[in-house]
């Protein structure tokens, strides 16, 4: 993609001034970031369409009383994203790897529960080696539904 920016101080095309060059570089970086986000979201949507096999269903513990006396915060493991080459986000990161945790939170309050984020799709737990899309490997070791059932707060239908 080509982008042509002319200077406001000269009639000469391509003469950059002030922050115009930075704006052009930022625009190119933003477009790459947008493309990568769309690819990751597409992979996640595709993975969500698969059905988890019975072998990966988690056993739930006995139900705990749904009403609580005091506020409690639960933090859940809602997946992991391993990036094998961070260079996809910029040349400065070329060759670097990164592992990112996806966490979900449940606030239990006497007046009701609040779920903050739902993490990566539970269906990914059915893929033994996770889902790989380019430099991204997405895994979900425990389903959110199983973790919620374990504390006696099954998801609402």
PDB file of N, CA and C in Angstrom, residues 65-116:
ATOM      1  N   UNK A  65     -23.265 -22.966  48.288  1.00  0.00           N
ATOM      2  CA  UNK A  65     -24.384 -22.036  48.390  1.00  0.00           C
ATOM      3  C   UNK A  65     -24.142 -20.818  47.502  1.00  0.00           C
ATOM      4  N   UNK A  66     -25.128 -20.461  46.684  1.00  0.00           N
ATOM      5  CA  UNK A  66     -24.983 -19.369  45.733  1.00  0.00           C
ATOM      6  C   UNK A  66     -24.939 -18.000  46.431  1.00  0.00           C
ATOM      7  N   UNK A  67     -25.639 -17.854  47.517  1.00  0.00           N
ATOM      8  CA  UNK A  67     -25.658 -16.584  48.247  1.00  0.00           C
ATOM      9  C   UNK A  67     -24.381 -16.459  49.073  1.00  0.00           C
ATOM     10  N   UNK A  68     -23.738 -15.302  49.029  1.00  0.00           N
ATOM     11  CA  UNK A  68     -22.512 -15.082  49.807  1.00  0.00           C
ATOM     12  C   UNK A  68     -22.750 -13.959  50.816  1.00  0.00           C
ATOM     13  N   UNK A  69     -22.033 -14.023  51.933  1.00  0.00           N
ATOM     14  CA  UNK A  69     -22.169 -13.006  52.979  1.00  0.00           C
ATOM     15  C   UNK A  69     -21.257 -11.809  52.740  1.00  0.00           C
ATOM     16  N   UNK A  70     -20.112 -12.059  52.128  1.00  0.00           N
ATOM     17  CA  UNK A  70     -19.138 -10.995  51.882  1.00  0.00           C
ATOM     18  C   UNK A  70     -18.669 -11.080  50.427  1.00  0.00           C
ATOM     19  N   UNK A  71     -18.132  -9.985  49.960  1.00  0.00           N
ATOM     20  CA  UNK A  71     -17.651  -9.958  48.585  1.00  0.00           C
ATOM     21  C   UNK A  71     -16.415 -10.848  48.438  1.00  0.00           C
ATOM     22  N   UNK A  72     -16.365 -11.597  47.320  1.00  0.00           N
ATOM     23  CA  UNK A  72     -15.227 -12.467  47.019  1.00  0.00           C
ATOM     24  C   UNK A  72     -14.824 -12.256  45.569  1.00  0.00           C
ATOM     25  N   UNK A  73     -13.526 -12.398  45.321  1.00  0.00           N
ATOM     26  CA  UNK A  73     -13.006 -12.279  43.959  1.00  0.00           C
ATOM     27  C   UNK A  73     -12.363 -13.603  43.574  1.00  0.00           C
ATOM     28  N   UNK A  74     -12.786 -14.165  42.443  1.00  0.00           N
ATOM     29  CA  UNK A  74     -12.205 -15.392  41.913  1.00  0.00           C
ATOM     30  C   UNK A  74     -11.475 -15.053  40.621  1.00  0.00           C
ATOM     31  N   UNK A  75     -10.294 -15.611  40.449  1.00  0.00           N
ATOM     32  CA  UNK A  75      -9.510 -15.429  39.227  1.00  0.00           C
ATOM     33  C   UNK A  75      -9.384 -16.799  38.572  1.00  0.00           C
ATOM     34  N   UNK A  76      -9.753 -16.878  37.284  1.00  0.00           N
ATOM     35  CA  UNK A  76      -9.749 -18.150  36.566  1.00  0.00           C
ATOM     36  C   UNK A  76      -8.713 -18.151  35.455  1.00  0.00           C
ATOM     37  N   UNK A  77      -8.201 -19.339  35.165  1.00  0.00           N
ATOM     38  CA  UNK A  77      -7.301 -19.553  34.030  1.00  0.00           C
ATOM     39  C   UNK A  77      -8.188 -19.761  32.808  1.00  0.00           C
ATOM     40  N   UNK A  78      -8.225 -18.783  31.928  1.00  0.00           N
ATOM     41  CA  UNK A  78      -9.109 -18.854  30.759  1.00  0.00           C
ATOM     42  C   UNK A  78      -8.330 -19.014  29.465  1.00  0.00           C
ATOM     43  N   UNK A  79      -7.120 -19.529  29.549  1.00  0.00           N
ATOM     44  CA  UNK A  79      -6.362 -19.842  28.346  1.00  0.00           C
ATOM     45  C   UNK A  79      -5.009 -19.176  28.298  1.00  0.00           C
ATOM     46  N   UNK A  80      -4.306 -19.517  27.229  1.00  0.00           N
ATOM     47  CA  UNK A  80      -2.945 -19.019  27.040  1.00  0.00           C
ATOM     48  C   UNK A  80      -2.713 -18.811  25.549  1.00  0.00           C
ATOM     49  N   UNK A  81      -2.000 -17.748  25.220  1.00  0.00           N
ATOM     50  CA  UNK A  81      -1.624 -17.471  23.835  1.00  0.00           C
ATOM     51  C   UNK A  81      -0.106 -17.394  23.790  1.00  0.00           C
ATOM     52  N   UNK A  82       0.507 -18.313  23.045  1.00  0.00           N
ATOM     53  CA  UNK A  82       1.957 -18.317  22.851  1.00  0.00           C
ATOM     54  C   UNK A  82       2.245 -17.738  21.475  1.00  0.00           C
ATOM     55  N   UNK A  83       3.119 -16.741  21.424  1.00  0.00           N
ATOM     56  CA  UNK A  83       3.504 -16.117  20.160  1.00  0.00           C
ATOM     57  C   UNK A  83       4.941 -16.528  19.878  1.00  0.00           C
ATOM     58  N   UNK A  84       5.152 -17.239  18.763  1.00  0.00           N
ATOM     59  CA  UNK A  84       6.486 -17.777  18.468  1.00  0.00           C
ATOM     60  C   UNK A  84       7.422 -16.749  17.838  1.00  0.00           C
ATOM     61  N   UNK A  85       6.880 -15.655  17.301  1.00  0.00           N
ATOM     62  CA  UNK A  85       7.731 -14.599  16.743  1.00  0.00           C
ATOM     63  C   UNK A  85       7.015 -13.265  16.888  1.00  0.00           C
ATOM     64  N   UNK A  86       7.444 -12.478  17.853  1.00  0.00           N
ATOM     65  CA  UNK A  86       6.825 -11.178  18.102  1.00  0.00           C
ATOM     66  C   UNK A  86       7.103 -10.179  16.987  1.00  0.00           C
ATOM     67  N   UNK A  87       7.964 -10.552  16.035  1.00  0.00           N
ATOM     68  CA  UNK A  87       8.250  -9.688  14.902  1.00  0.00           C
ATOM     69  C   UNK A  87       7.009  -9.338  14.106  1.00  0.00           C
ATOM     70  N   UNK A  88       5.948 -10.093  14.288  1.00  0.00           N
ATOM     71  CA  UNK A  88       4.695  -9.806  13.601  1.00  0.00           C
ATOM     72  C   UNK A  88       4.109  -8.465  14.058  1.00  0.00           C
ATOM     73  N   UNK A  89       4.515  -8.010  15.245  1.00  0.00           N
ATOM     74  CA  UNK A  89       4.042  -6.739  15.778  1.00  0.00           C
ATOM     75  C   UNK A  89       5.002  -5.581  15.514  1.00  0.00           C
ATOM     76  N   UNK A  90       6.176  -5.870  15.000  1.00  0.00           N
ATOM     77  CA  UNK A  90       7.140  -4.821  14.692  1.00  0.00           C
ATOM     78  C   UNK A  90       8.543  -5.391  14.608  1.00  0.00           C
ATOM     79  N   UNK A  91       9.362  -4.796  13.762  1.00  0.00           N
ATOM     80  CA  UNK A  91      10.719  -5.296  13.522  1.00  0.00           C
ATOM     81  C   UNK A  91      11.566  -5.315  14.799  1.00  0.00           C
ATOM     82  N   UNK A  92      11.282  -4.429  15.726  1.00  0.00           N
ATOM     83  CA  UNK A  92      12.065  -4.371  16.967  1.00  0.00           C
ATOM     84  C   UNK A  92      11.920  -5.647  17.796  1.00  0.00           C
ATOM     85  N   UNK A  93      10.862  -6.421  17.555  1.00  0.00           N
ATOM     86  CA  UNK A  93      10.603  -7.629  18.337  1.00  0.00           C
ATOM     87  C   UNK A  93      10.936  -8.907  17.577  1.00  0.00           C
ATOM     88  N   UNK A  94      11.534  -8.783  16.420  1.00  0.00           N
ATOM     89  CA  UNK A  94      11.845  -9.938  15.564  1.00  0.00           C
ATOM     90  C   UNK A  94      12.605 -11.015  16.336  1.00  0.00           C
ATOM     91  N   UNK A  95      12.113 -12.250  16.269  1.00  0.00           N
ATOM     92  CA  UNK A  95      12.768 -13.382  16.909  1.00  0.00           C
ATOM     93  C   UNK A  95      12.393 -13.601  18.366  1.00  0.00           C
ATOM     94  N   UNK A  96      11.749 -12.640  18.995  1.00  0.00           N
ATOM     95  CA  UNK A  96      11.336 -12.794  20.396  1.00  0.00           C
ATOM     96  C   UNK A  96      10.085 -13.659  20.482  1.00  0.00           C
ATOM     97  N   UNK A  97       9.962 -14.392  21.569  1.00  0.00           N
ATOM     98  CA  UNK A  97       8.748 -15.156  21.831  1.00  0.00           C
ATOM     99  C   UNK A  97       8.064 -14.570  23.057  1.00  0.00           C
ATOM    100  N   UNK A  98       6.783 -14.842  23.176  1.00  0.00           N
ATOM    101  CA  UNK A  98       6.048 -14.321  24.324  1.00  0.00           C
ATOM    102  C   UNK A  98       4.904 -15.268  24.654  1.00  0.00           C
ATOM    103  N   UNK A  99       4.653 -15.466  25.920  1.00  0.00           N
ATOM    104  CA  UNK A  99       3.512 -16.245  26.400  1.00  0.00           C
ATOM    105  C   UNK A  99       2.595 -15.294  27.163  1.00  0.00           C
ATOM    106  N   UNK A 100       1.329 -15.292  26.790  1.00  0.00           N
ATOM    107  CA  UNK A 100       0.373 -14.389  27.423  1.00  0.00           C
ATOM    108  C   UNK A 100      -0.750 -15.191  28.065  1.00  0.00           C
ATOM    109  N   UNK A 101      -1.063 -14.868  29.291  1.00  0.00           N
ATOM    110  CA  UNK A 101      -2.153 -15.526  30.005  1.00  0.00           C
ATOM    111  C   UNK A 101      -3.445 -14.764  29.760  1.00  0.00           C
ATOM    112  N   UNK A 102      -4.532 -15.499  29.635  1.00  0.00           N
ATOM    113  CA  UNK A 102      -5.854 -14.894  29.512  1.00  0.00           C
ATOM    114  C   UNK A 102      -6.606 -15.244  30.792  1.00  0.00           C
ATOM    115  N   UNK A 103      -6.884 -14.249  31.600  1.00  0.00           N
ATOM    116  CA  UNK A 103      -7.554 -14.492  32.876  1.00  0.00           C
ATOM    117  C   UNK A 103      -8.980 -13.966  32.837  1.00  0.00           C
ATOM    118  N   UNK A 104      -9.833 -14.577  33.635  1.00  0.00           N
ATOM    119  CA  UNK A 104     -11.221 -14.158  33.790  1.00  0.00           C
ATOM    120  C   UNK A 104     -11.463 -13.937  35.278  1.00  0.00           C
ATOM    121  N   UNK A 105     -12.401 -13.098  35.587  1.00  0.00           N
ATOM    122  CA  UNK A 105     -12.656 -12.755  36.984  1.00  0.00           C
ATOM    123  C   UNK A 105     -14.144 -12.873  37.296  1.00  0.00           C
ATOM    124  N   UNK A 106     -14.441 -13.389  38.471  1.00  0.00           N
ATOM    125  CA  UNK A 106     -15.811 -13.430  38.973  1.00  0.00           C
ATOM    126  C   UNK A 106     -15.821 -12.709  40.311  1.00  0.00           C
ATOM    127  N   UNK A 107     -16.658 -11.694  40.409  1.00  0.00           N
ATOM    128  CA  UNK A 107     -16.857 -10.987  41.675  1.00  0.00           C
ATOM    129  C   UNK A 107     -18.182 -11.490  42.237  1.00  0.00           C
ATOM    130  N   UNK A 108     -18.119 -12.142  43.392  1.00  0.00           N
ATOM    131  CA  UNK A 108     -19.339 -12.609  44.065  1.00  0.00           C
ATOM    132  C   UNK A 108     -19.652 -11.602  45.161  1.00  0.00           C
ATOM    133  N   UNK A 109     -20.857 -11.076  45.124  1.00  0.00           N
ATOM    134  CA  UNK A 109     -21.285 -10.022  46.030  1.00  0.00           C
ATOM    135  C   UNK A 109     -22.648 -10.415  46.598  1.00  0.00           C
ATOM    136  N   UNK A 110     -22.948 -10.012  47.818  1.00  0.00           N
ATOM    137  CA  UNK A 110     -24.264 -10.343  48.381  1.00  0.00           C
ATOM    138  C   UNK A 110     -25.434  -9.889  47.499  1.00  0.00           C
ATOM    139  N   UNK A 111     -25.235  -8.851  46.700  1.00  0.00           N
ATOM    140  CA  UNK A 111     -26.308  -8.359  45.835  1.00  0.00           C
ATOM    141  C   UNK A 111     -26.272  -8.974  44.437  1.00  0.00           C
ATOM    142  N   UNK A 112     -25.307  -9.835  44.152  1.00  0.00           N
ATOM    143  CA  UNK A 112     -25.258 -10.485  42.844  1.00  0.00           C
ATOM    144  C   UNK A 112     -23.830 -10.714  42.381  1.00  0.00           C
ATOM    145  N   UNK A 113     -23.708 -11.479  41.307  1.00  0.00           N
ATOM    146  CA  UNK A 113     -22.399 -11.830  40.751  1.00  0.00           C
ATOM    147  C   UNK A 113     -22.084 -10.979  39.526  1.00  0.00           C
ATOM    148  N   UNK A 114     -20.784 -10.731  39.307  1.00  0.00           N
ATOM    149  CA  UNK A 114     -20.316 -10.017  38.124  1.00  0.00           C
ATOM    150  C   UNK A 114     -19.188 -10.825  37.500  1.00  0.00           C
ATOM    151  N   UNK A 115     -19.365 -11.209  36.242  1.00  0.00           N
ATOM    152  CA  UNK A 115     -18.321 -11.925  35.502  1.00  0.00           C
ATOM    153  C   UNK A 115     -17.601 -10.911  34.639  1.00  0.00           C
ATOM    154  N   UNK A 116     -16.276 -10.806  34.805  1.00  0.00           N
ATOM    155  CA  UNK A 116     -15.471  -9.866  34.032  1.00  0.00           C
ATOM    156  C   UNK A 116     -14.627 -10.660  33.059  1.00  0.00           C
TER     157      UNK A 116
END
